[in-house]
Each structure stands twice: as C-alpha cells, then as structure tokens.
C-alpha cells in the first residue's frame, strides 16, 4: 500500500512575482524574478538544484512546448527538466512532480516553477482558439462563466435557496477577496468594493456578474524542495514547512455522461479532499486547517467548494459565508492574499502562488496579511468546467 509523502519533503524556498499587467516584461523575465526570490529565500546556489518541473499552460502564447525555456532563462546546469500542463492545476502539478522526485530519492534539491504571460496576447480572457477536437465537439459554444453559472443555478435549486440569497453570499465572497487584496502588495487588483456595487455589476452569465468573475494575469511563482535530512545538513533547522499531502483527482466522464451527478457540486474536489486528508492524517479539517487557498475562478466556485472540502455542511456554505466563517478573522480564513479574484490568475503559476501564501503565513512572514500562528493550510485548484475538470489539493504545515 502506498505510504504517501507526509513530512518526507520540506519547502526551503519560495518566490512569487507581483501578478498583473507586466507590459515591460516577458515570461522569461518573470521566471527570473520568482526564481531569484526563491533562491535567496533558500540560501542556496543555483547549481545545487538538480531537477526542475516547469508549469506552463498556454505554451504557444508564452514560451514553448518544452522545459527548455526554463533551463535557458535560469542558465541551469543542464539538469533534467520537465514541462507539465494540467489546466488550472498546472502550478500544483509542477510542485507535485518536484516533491515526488525528492521523496523517491531521484533528486536532492528540486525546483517547481510556473509562469504565464497572458495580458498582451490580444485576447480579453484566455487565448484559446481551440481546445482540441473533443471539446470542440462536446462544448461548441462553452464559456467558463456559462458553465459555472449552471453550477450556481443547480446549487440554488437543490438546496432551495432564493437567487437573492445566493447573490448576497456570492457578493460576500467577492467583497472578501477585494478586502484581502488591498493588504497584498503583489496582488493584481487592490481596490475595495461595496457589496452593493458587486450585486449591481453588469451581468456576465446569470447569476454571475462582473465582480463574480476573476480575470487573468501575468506572473510567476516557484518553490525549492528537498528532504528534511538534506535541510538539516544544510543548516536549515528553523521553522521548516513540509508537504503533508498532494492529491489530484480527474473527471472520468461520469459527470457529463450520466445522471448521477446533479450539477450542484464538484465531484473531483470531494474525492481529492478525502485522499488528501487521509494522506495528511487529518481527521477533522474544520479543526485542523488554519487557513485555506481555494480556486475562486468565480464566486460560486469558492462557495460550493467549502462544502466539497467538508468545511461546511451540505447546503449551508452560503449561510457560513454570510456569517463570516471564511473571512480573515473567521474560523477558517480563506484566500487571505486576495485569491484568484484579486491576486490574479496566471494559469501556470496559480497553484504555486497558493502554496506561497500558505508558506509565508506558516513562517510568520506575511506582513500586513499575517494571521495568528497558523500551523497548517490547504490549497485547492480546479481546472476545467464543473462537469469535466482536474482538481488538485496540497496540504502543507509545520514540520
């Protein structure tokens, strides 16, 4: 039986660029910026890294289809490097590759880096002319807001919630993100909004308004990982952050092909969460998680995911949100860095950005955002649509 990777790998350095519109920088510049912060944080030399995983989603827009761009931009010493892509879980997938290599003994010190350069592609959203033959046949007119709007309608119908109540709860999610983003000097959007302005914003896809939707950004984030034993030999014996769990669940077609799934939740999140809790030894996530970073591509996604992660009872997340349970001063602070909504969403970097916030918080280095003594946190990515997606969950905490 697989034993998992709990406490077999520690993060010794992380870096993250500001997310936003970097008209003056290319993707390779963003790679360098994130990497330089991580190397300085780890207090190691570049040539000590012996393997790398490179997360890049929209390759034709940014760099290339291989990991050559990463090795070349950083002048890494001809090490093994692998480029990965797994929709919005791309950054988390890069981290998973690095931590599994270290845990397996295949690497001493590994790098995971994600990047995306999307704001100067000429597209308002994601620069996708086609997603491939399958998607073009099954989803000829699909949009991300449209598919997640259906999630909202199904959730409200299943649980007997009025649309006014749901809109109020979704507005609180977005309001919270903007309140948190103001505290983050690296966030893309740093402006507070009133709940009234969020509710009255132009409609994008009913019931999702403009401020219920995240945008896309330019940015990069990275992590350097090794074993606890290597960290000790390197003299890194302080407040180490270790990986407790890394799990991915992928849709197998049941949601889009059969009637068992009612469209009101994300099935892969529920599966990945249970696997991650088991791997991390978490019996009660409501008591054992001090903060969370979740995939708030739309406000309804964050709301529904609170139930899928087992943090709210089914049909009760909207009430918990309105009660402030997930505010920065609530029981389980969520997206205290602003989330996708306000920190931004460069697809290949977002998963690593989430872990960056957990890492900073656990080490007590989050500045104005700092929470009181967090010890363990969870990050959650959801790439794709509610009925066909990739879900990644990572748990990190004090070693």
Short mmCIF file of C-alpha atoms in Angstrom, two decimals:
data_model
loop_
_atom_site.label_atom_id
_atom_site.label_comp_id
_atom_site.label_asym_id
_atom_site.label_seq_id
_atom_site.Cartn_x
_atom_site.Cartn_y
_atom_site.Cartn_z
CA UNK A 1 0.00 0.00 0.00
CA UNK A 2 1.25 3.47 -0.85
CA UNK A 3 2.56 5.26 2.23
CA UNK A 4 2.13 8.82 0.94
CA UNK A 5 4.57 11.70 1.22
CA UNK A 6 3.64 13.23 4.56
CA UNK A 7 6.69 15.02 6.02
CA UNK A 8 9.05 13.40 3.51
CA UNK A 9 9.67 16.71 1.72
CA UNK A 10 10.20 20.24 3.01
CA UNK A 11 9.98 23.55 1.19
CA UNK A 12 13.18 25.51 1.74
CA UNK A 13 12.50 28.49 -0.51
CA UNK A 14 9.68 30.14 -2.44
CA UNK A 15 9.28 33.12 -4.71
CA UNK A 16 6.41 34.92 -6.39
CA UNK A 17 6.28 37.94 -8.65
CA UNK A 18 3.57 40.55 -8.41
CA UNK A 19 0.65 39.42 -10.58
CA UNK A 20 -0.83 41.88 -13.04
CA UNK A 21 -0.18 43.51 -16.40
CA UNK A 22 3.57 43.27 -17.00
CA UNK A 23 3.83 45.10 -20.30
CA UNK A 24 7.55 45.70 -19.72
CA UNK A 25 8.48 42.07 -19.06
CA UNK A 26 8.46 38.81 -20.95
CA UNK A 27 7.72 35.41 -19.49
CA UNK A 28 11.44 34.73 -19.09
CA UNK A 29 11.82 37.91 -17.01
CA UNK A 30 9.02 36.76 -14.70
CA UNK A 31 10.70 33.35 -14.37
CA UNK A 32 13.93 35.01 -13.28
CA UNK A 33 12.19 37.30 -10.78
CA UNK A 34 10.36 34.47 -9.00
CA UNK A 35 13.42 32.23 -9.03
CA UNK A 36 15.75 34.88 -7.58
CA UNK A 37 13.41 35.37 -4.62
CA UNK A 38 13.20 31.61 -4.03
CA UNK A 39 16.97 31.02 -4.24
CA UNK A 40 17.65 33.89 -1.84
CA UNK A 41 14.97 32.52 0.50
CA UNK A 42 16.53 29.04 0.42
CA UNK A 43 20.06 30.47 0.75
CA UNK A 44 21.42 28.06 -1.84
CA UNK A 45 23.35 28.37 -5.07
CA UNK A 46 21.56 27.86 -8.38
CA UNK A 47 23.83 24.96 -9.27
CA UNK A 48 22.71 22.94 -6.24
CA UNK A 49 19.35 22.33 -7.94
CA UNK A 50 19.47 19.01 -9.79
CA UNK A 51 15.97 18.70 -11.29
CA UNK A 52 13.13 21.01 -12.31
CA UNK A 53 9.45 20.91 -13.20
CA UNK A 54 8.06 23.72 -15.31
CA UNK A 55 4.36 24.60 -15.26
CA UNK A 56 3.16 26.42 -18.38
CA UNK A 57 -0.39 26.17 -19.66
CA UNK A 58 -0.66 28.34 -22.77
CA UNK A 59 2.64 27.34 -24.33
CA UNK A 60 2.11 28.79 -27.79
CA UNK A 61 1.46 32.21 -26.25
CA UNK A 62 4.32 32.27 -23.76
CA UNK A 63 7.45 30.24 -24.39
CA UNK A 64 7.46 26.75 -25.90
CA UNK A 65 6.17 23.21 -25.50
CA UNK A 66 9.21 22.00 -23.56
CA UNK A 67 11.12 22.91 -20.40
CA UNK A 68 13.99 24.37 -22.43
CA UNK A 69 12.70 27.89 -21.76
CA UNK A 70 13.03 27.40 -18.01
CA UNK A 71 16.56 25.97 -18.11
CA UNK A 72 17.68 28.60 -20.60
CA UNK A 73 16.20 31.57 -18.74
CA UNK A 74 17.86 30.49 -15.48
CA UNK A 75 21.04 29.07 -17.03
CA UNK A 76 20.55 25.89 -15.01
CA UNK A 77 23.50 23.49 -15.43
CA UNK A 78 21.98 21.10 -17.99
CA UNK A 79 19.80 19.42 -15.36
CA UNK A 80 16.79 17.22 -16.06
CA UNK A 81 13.71 19.38 -16.55
CA UNK A 82 10.13 18.52 -17.44
CA UNK A 83 7.37 20.77 -18.67
CA UNK A 84 3.89 19.98 -17.31
CA UNK A 85 0.38 21.24 -18.10
CA UNK A 86 -2.85 20.31 -16.34
CA UNK A 87 -5.24 23.23 -16.91
CA UNK A 88 -5.54 25.49 -13.84
CA UNK A 89 -3.78 22.85 -11.73
CA UNK A 90 -0.58 23.29 -13.77
CA UNK A 91 1.40 25.01 -10.99
CA UNK A 92 0.31 22.39 -8.48
CA UNK A 93 1.28 19.66 -10.96
CA UNK A 94 4.79 21.13 -11.24
CA UNK A 95 5.09 21.09 -7.45
CA UNK A 96 3.83 17.51 -7.30
CA UNK A 97 6.50 16.41 -9.77
CA UNK A 98 9.26 18.04 -7.74
CA UNK A 99 8.15 16.71 -4.36
CA UNK A 100 7.63 13.19 -5.67
CA UNK A 101 11.13 13.19 -7.20
CA UNK A 102 12.66 14.27 -3.89
CA UNK A 103 10.56 11.84 -1.85
CA UNK A 104 11.57 8.97 -4.16
CA UNK A 105 15.26 9.76 -3.88
CA UNK A 106 15.57 10.76 -7.51
CA UNK A 107 16.56 14.31 -6.69
CA UNK A 108 18.32 16.04 -3.79
CA UNK A 109 17.04 19.57 -4.42
CA UNK A 110 14.26 20.15 -6.94
CA UNK A 111 12.65 23.24 -8.41
CA UNK A 112 8.97 23.71 -9.31
CA UNK A 113 8.18 26.87 -11.25
CA UNK A 114 5.05 28.06 -13.01
CA UNK A 115 4.58 31.06 -15.27
CA UNK A 116 2.06 32.60 -17.63
CA UNK A 117 2.11 35.72 -19.80
CA UNK A 118 -1.46 36.41 -20.89
CA UNK A 119 -2.17 40.13 -20.88
CA UNK A 120 -0.53 41.02 -24.19
CA UNK A 121 -1.89 38.17 -26.32
CA UNK A 122 -4.71 40.21 -27.85
CA UNK A 123 -7.43 38.27 -26.02
CA UNK A 124 -9.65 39.56 -23.24
CA UNK A 125 -9.58 36.20 -21.48
CA UNK A 126 -7.67 33.02 -22.21
CA UNK A 127 -6.04 32.94 -25.66
CA UNK A 128 -7.65 29.71 -26.86
CA UNK A 129 -8.59 29.36 -30.50
CA UNK A 130 -9.50 25.73 -29.87
CA UNK A 131 -9.27 23.26 -27.01
CA UNK A 132 -8.99 20.30 -29.36
CA UNK A 133 -11.41 18.10 -31.30
CA UNK A 134 -13.14 16.58 -28.26
CA UNK A 135 -14.00 19.89 -26.62
CA UNK A 136 -14.98 21.49 -29.91
CA UNK A 137 -17.48 18.65 -30.49
CA UNK A 138 -18.86 18.38 -26.94
CA UNK A 139 -18.65 22.07 -25.99
CA UNK A 140 -19.02 24.01 -29.25
CA UNK A 141 -20.23 27.19 -27.52
CA UNK A 142 -18.99 26.71 -23.96
CA UNK A 143 -17.69 29.59 -21.85
CA UNK A 144 -16.23 29.38 -18.36
CA UNK A 145 -18.76 31.88 -16.91
CA UNK A 146 -21.61 29.98 -18.58
CA UNK A 147 -20.58 26.61 -17.18
CA UNK A 148 -20.09 27.90 -13.63
CA UNK A 149 -23.35 29.85 -13.82
CA UNK A 150 -25.01 26.46 -14.31
CA UNK A 151 -23.28 25.30 -11.12
CA UNK A 152 -24.88 28.24 -9.30
CA UNK A 153 -28.36 27.50 -10.64
CA UNK A 154 -28.10 23.80 -9.76
CA UNK A 155 -26.84 24.57 -6.25
CA UNK A 156 -29.66 27.03 -5.56
CA UNK A 157 -32.30 24.67 -6.94
CA UNK A 158 -31.07 21.65 -4.99
CA UNK A 159 -30.93 23.44 -1.65
CA UNK A 160 -33.99 25.66 -2.03
CA UNK A 161 -32.06 28.92 -1.91
CA UNK A 162 -33.52 32.04 -3.46
CA UNK A 163 -31.42 33.79 -6.08
CA UNK A 164 -31.30 36.92 -3.92
CA UNK A 165 -29.82 34.90 -1.05
CA UNK A 166 -27.28 33.24 -3.32
CA UNK A 167 -26.28 36.55 -4.92
CA UNK A 168 -25.79 38.05 -1.46
CA UNK A 169 -23.50 35.19 -0.45
CA UNK A 170 -21.54 35.35 -3.72
CA UNK A 171 -21.16 39.10 -3.27
CA UNK A 172 -19.67 38.47 0.18
CA UNK A 173 -17.11 36.12 -1.37
CA UNK A 174 -16.01 38.78 -3.87
CA UNK A 175 -16.14 41.57 -1.27
CA UNK A 176 -13.86 39.50 0.99
CA UNK A 177 -11.38 38.93 -1.83
CA UNK A 178 -11.13 42.66 -2.50
CA UNK A 179 -10.76 43.44 1.20
CA UNK A 180 -7.91 40.93 1.39
CA UNK A 181 -6.30 42.01 -1.88
CA UNK A 182 -5.82 45.55 -0.60
CA UNK A 183 -3.42 44.17 2.03
CA UNK A 184 -1.29 42.37 -0.55
CA UNK A 185 1.38 44.42 -2.38
CA UNK A 186 1.74 41.69 -5.02
CA UNK A 187 -1.98 41.46 -5.88
CA UNK A 188 -3.28 42.41 -9.31
CA UNK A 189 -6.43 44.15 -8.02
CA UNK A 190 -6.00 46.31 -4.91
CA UNK A 191 -9.25 48.20 -4.54
CA UNK A 192 -12.13 47.63 -2.14
CA UNK A 193 -15.69 47.29 -3.43
CA UNK A 194 -19.03 47.62 -1.69
CA UNK A 195 -21.32 44.62 -1.68
CA UNK A 196 -23.99 46.75 -3.32
CA UNK A 197 -21.71 47.53 -6.28
CA UNK A 198 -20.89 43.83 -6.65
CA UNK A 199 -24.56 42.82 -6.71
CA UNK A 200 -25.42 45.58 -9.20
CA UNK A 201 -22.50 44.95 -11.55
CA UNK A 202 -23.20 44.14 -15.21
CA UNK A 203 -24.34 40.56 -15.76
CA UNK A 204 -21.87 38.21 -17.45
CA UNK A 205 -23.78 34.91 -17.27
CA UNK A 206 -26.74 34.79 -14.92
CA UNK A 207 -26.41 34.82 -11.97
CA UNK A 208 -22.70 35.71 -12.26
CA UNK A 209 -21.99 39.41 -12.54
CA UNK A 210 -18.76 41.12 -13.48
CA UNK A 211 -17.31 41.05 -9.97
CA UNK A 212 -18.18 37.38 -9.50
CA UNK A 213 -15.52 36.52 -12.10
CA UNK A 214 -11.74 36.50 -11.82
CA UNK A 215 -9.58 37.80 -14.64
CA UNK A 216 -6.25 36.59 -15.99
CA UNK A 217 -2.81 37.95 -15.18
CA UNK A 218 0.88 37.79 -15.95
CA UNK A 219 3.01 36.26 -13.22
CA UNK A 220 5.31 33.53 -11.96
CA UNK A 221 5.76 31.57 -8.72
CA UNK A 222 8.16 28.84 -7.67
CA UNK A 223 9.25 26.52 -4.87
CA UNK A 224 12.51 24.77 -3.99
CA UNK A 225 12.15 21.47 -2.14
CA UNK A 226 14.38 18.87 -0.52
CA UNK A 227 14.22 16.21 2.18
CA UNK A 228 14.22 17.12 5.89
CA UNK A 229 17.56 15.31 6.22
CA UNK A 230 19.14 17.41 3.47
CA UNK A 231 17.71 20.56 5.02
CA UNK A 232 19.31 19.66 8.34
CA UNK A 233 22.69 19.03 6.68
CA UNK A 234 22.37 22.44 5.03
CA UNK A 235 21.81 24.05 8.41
CA UNK A 236 18.14 24.83 7.76
CA UNK A 237 16.69 23.87 11.11
CA UNK A 238 14.30 26.74 11.73
CA UNK A 239 10.58 26.88 11.06
CA UNK A 240 10.51 24.37 8.22
CA UNK A 241 7.34 23.88 6.18
CA UNK A 242 6.72 20.33 4.99
CA UNK A 243 4.34 18.84 2.46
CA UNK A 244 1.64 16.81 4.21
CA UNK A 245 -0.32 15.71 1.14
CA UNK A 246 -0.52 16.16 -2.62
CA UNK A 247 -3.51 14.68 -4.43
CA UNK A 248 -5.09 15.06 -7.85
CA UNK A 249 -8.49 13.76 -8.97
CA UNK A 250 -9.55 13.90 -12.63
CA UNK A 251 -13.04 13.61 -14.10
CA UNK A 252 -13.63 10.29 -15.84
CA UNK A 253 -16.68 11.28 -17.86
CA UNK A 254 -19.36 10.32 -15.36
CA UNK A 255 -20.42 13.88 -14.61
CA UNK A 256 -21.01 14.79 -18.24
CA UNK A 257 -22.32 11.43 -19.44
CA UNK A 258 -24.66 10.09 -16.74
CA UNK A 259 -27.43 11.34 -14.49
CA UNK A 260 -25.98 10.55 -11.07
CA UNK A 261 -24.24 13.94 -10.79
CA UNK A 262 -26.81 16.70 -10.29
CA UNK A 263 -24.54 19.63 -11.19
CA UNK A 264 -24.58 21.24 -7.73
CA UNK A 265 -21.07 20.33 -6.56
CA UNK A 266 -17.59 19.45 -7.86
CA UNK A 267 -17.14 15.70 -7.62
CA UNK A 268 -13.37 15.71 -8.07
CA UNK A 269 -12.91 18.12 -5.15
CA UNK A 270 -14.72 15.74 -2.83
CA UNK A 271 -12.59 12.82 -3.99
CA UNK A 272 -9.25 14.67 -3.87
CA UNK A 273 -10.09 16.15 -0.45
CA UNK A 274 -10.73 12.77 1.13
CA UNK A 275 -7.50 11.39 -0.31
CA UNK A 276 -5.52 14.42 0.88
CA UNK A 277 -6.98 14.32 4.38
CA UNK A 278 -6.10 10.64 4.66
CA UNK A 279 -2.55 11.24 3.43
CA UNK A 280 -2.05 14.21 5.77
CA UNK A 281 -3.59 12.42 8.76
CA UNK A 282 -6.37 15.00 9.05
CA UNK A 283 -9.41 13.59 10.85
CA UNK A 284 -11.34 16.86 11.23
CA UNK A 285 -10.44 19.52 8.63
CA UNK A 286 -12.66 22.10 10.31
CA UNK A 287 -10.43 21.94 13.39
CA UNK A 288 -7.06 21.07 11.83
CA UNK A 289 -6.82 23.59 8.96
CA UNK A 290 -5.80 27.09 10.00
CA UNK A 291 -6.24 28.67 6.57
CA UNK A 292 -7.11 27.67 3.02
CA UNK A 293 -6.47 28.89 -0.52
CA UNK A 294 -9.17 27.77 -2.94
CA UNK A 295 -9.87 28.14 -6.63
CA UNK A 296 -12.23 31.13 -6.72
CA UNK A 297 -12.35 31.43 -10.51
CA UNK A 298 -15.93 32.52 -9.82
CA UNK A 299 -17.51 33.42 -6.50
CA UNK A 300 -19.88 30.47 -6.77
CA UNK A 301 -16.89 28.11 -7.07
CA UNK A 302 -15.49 29.19 -3.71
CA UNK A 303 -18.93 28.88 -2.13
CA UNK A 304 -19.58 25.35 -3.39
CA UNK A 305 -16.04 24.18 -2.66
CA UNK A 306 -16.48 24.97 1.04
CA UNK A 307 -18.92 22.08 1.16
CA UNK A 308 -16.90 19.84 -1.14
CA UNK A 309 -13.89 20.23 1.19
CA UNK A 310 -16.07 19.26 4.15
CA UNK A 311 -15.73 22.66 5.81
CA UNK A 312 -19.44 23.50 5.63
CA UNK A 313 -22.42 21.18 5.83
CA UNK A 314 -24.13 20.50 2.53
CA UNK A 315 -26.47 23.33 1.61
CA UNK A 316 -25.07 25.55 4.40
CA UNK A 317 -21.98 27.17 2.88
CA UNK A 318 -23.88 30.28 1.80
CA UNK A 319 -25.00 30.83 5.38
CA UNK A 320 -21.47 30.24 6.74
CA UNK A 321 -20.07 32.72 4.25
CA UNK A 322 -22.55 35.41 5.25
CA UNK A 323 -21.73 34.71 8.91
CA UNK A 324 -18.04 35.47 8.21
CA UNK A 325 -16.76 31.95 8.79
CA UNK A 326 -14.21 32.30 5.95
CA UNK A 327 -13.27 35.96 6.46
CA UNK A 328 -9.68 36.68 7.54
CA UNK A 329 -10.88 36.92 11.15
CA UNK A 330 -13.23 33.94 10.82
CA UNK A 331 -12.86 30.33 11.90
CA UNK A 332 -11.11 29.24 8.67
CA UNK A 333 -9.65 32.22 6.77
CA UNK A 334 -9.94 31.69 3.02
CA UNK A 335 -7.90 33.40 0.31
CA UNK A 336 -6.31 35.94 2.65
CA UNK A 337 -3.99 37.02 -0.19
CA UNK A 338 -6.93 38.01 -2.42
CA UNK A 339 -7.36 34.70 -4.23
CA UNK A 340 -7.65 34.33 -7.98
CA UNK A 341 -10.17 37.16 -7.88
CA UNK A 342 -7.72 39.81 -6.70
CA UNK A 343 -4.20 38.34 -6.50
CA UNK A 344 -4.75 37.27 -10.12
CA UNK A 345 -4.69 34.14 -12.24
CA UNK A 346 -1.70 33.41 -14.48
CA UNK A 347 -2.77 29.83 -15.17
CA UNK A 348 0.60 28.10 -14.89
CA UNK A 349 1.57 29.93 -11.69
CA UNK A 350 -1.63 29.99 -9.62
CA UNK A 351 -1.20 26.65 -7.84
CA UNK A 352 2.28 27.61 -6.66
CA UNK A 353 1.08 31.09 -5.68
CA UNK A 354 -1.45 29.50 -3.35
CA UNK A 355 1.25 27.42 -1.64
CA UNK A 356 3.44 30.55 -1.47
CA UNK A 357 0.81 32.24 0.69
CA UNK A 358 0.47 29.21 2.97
CA UNK A 359 4.27 29.02 3.27
CA UNK A 360 4.56 32.73 4.12
CA UNK A 361 1.77 32.53 6.68
CA UNK A 362 3.14 29.43 8.43
CA UNK A 363 6.57 31.03 8.66
CA UNK A 364 5.08 34.26 10.03
CA UNK A 365 6.29 36.37 7.11
CA UNK A 366 3.04 37.52 5.51
CA UNK A 367 3.33 41.13 6.60
CA UNK A 368 0.04 43.01 6.87
CA UNK A 369 -1.82 39.81 5.93
CA UNK A 370 -0.31 37.74 8.75
CA UNK A 371 -2.73 35.57 10.69
CA UNK A 372 -2.24 34.49 14.28
CA UNK A 373 0.05 31.45 14.49
CA UNK A 374 -1.21 29.28 11.59
CA UNK A 375 0.34 25.81 11.56
CA UNK A 376 -1.31 24.01 8.64
CA UNK A 377 -3.07 25.04 5.45
CA UNK A 378 -4.63 23.65 2.28
CA UNK A 379 -4.57 24.80 -1.33
CA UNK A 380 -7.16 23.78 -3.94
CA UNK A 381 -7.12 24.11 -7.73
CA UNK A 382 -9.94 23.29 -10.12
CA UNK A 383 -9.10 23.34 -13.82
CA UNK A 384 -11.76 22.95 -16.49
CA UNK A 385 -15.54 23.02 -16.08
CA UNK A 386 -17.76 21.72 -13.27
CA UNK A 387 -18.61 18.59 -15.24
CA UNK A 388 -15.12 17.88 -16.64
CA UNK A 389 -12.11 19.01 -14.67
CA UNK A 390 -8.85 18.42 -12.85
CA UNK A 391 -8.75 19.01 -9.09
CA UNK A 392 -5.50 19.34 -7.16
CA UNK A 393 -5.20 19.60 -3.37
CA UNK A 394 -1.98 20.26 -1.48
CA UNK A 395 -1.62 20.36 2.30
CA UNK A 396 1.43 21.96 3.91
CA UNK A 397 2.28 22.64 7.52
CA UNK A 398 4.97 22.94 10.17
CA UNK A 399 7.47 20.10 10.02
#
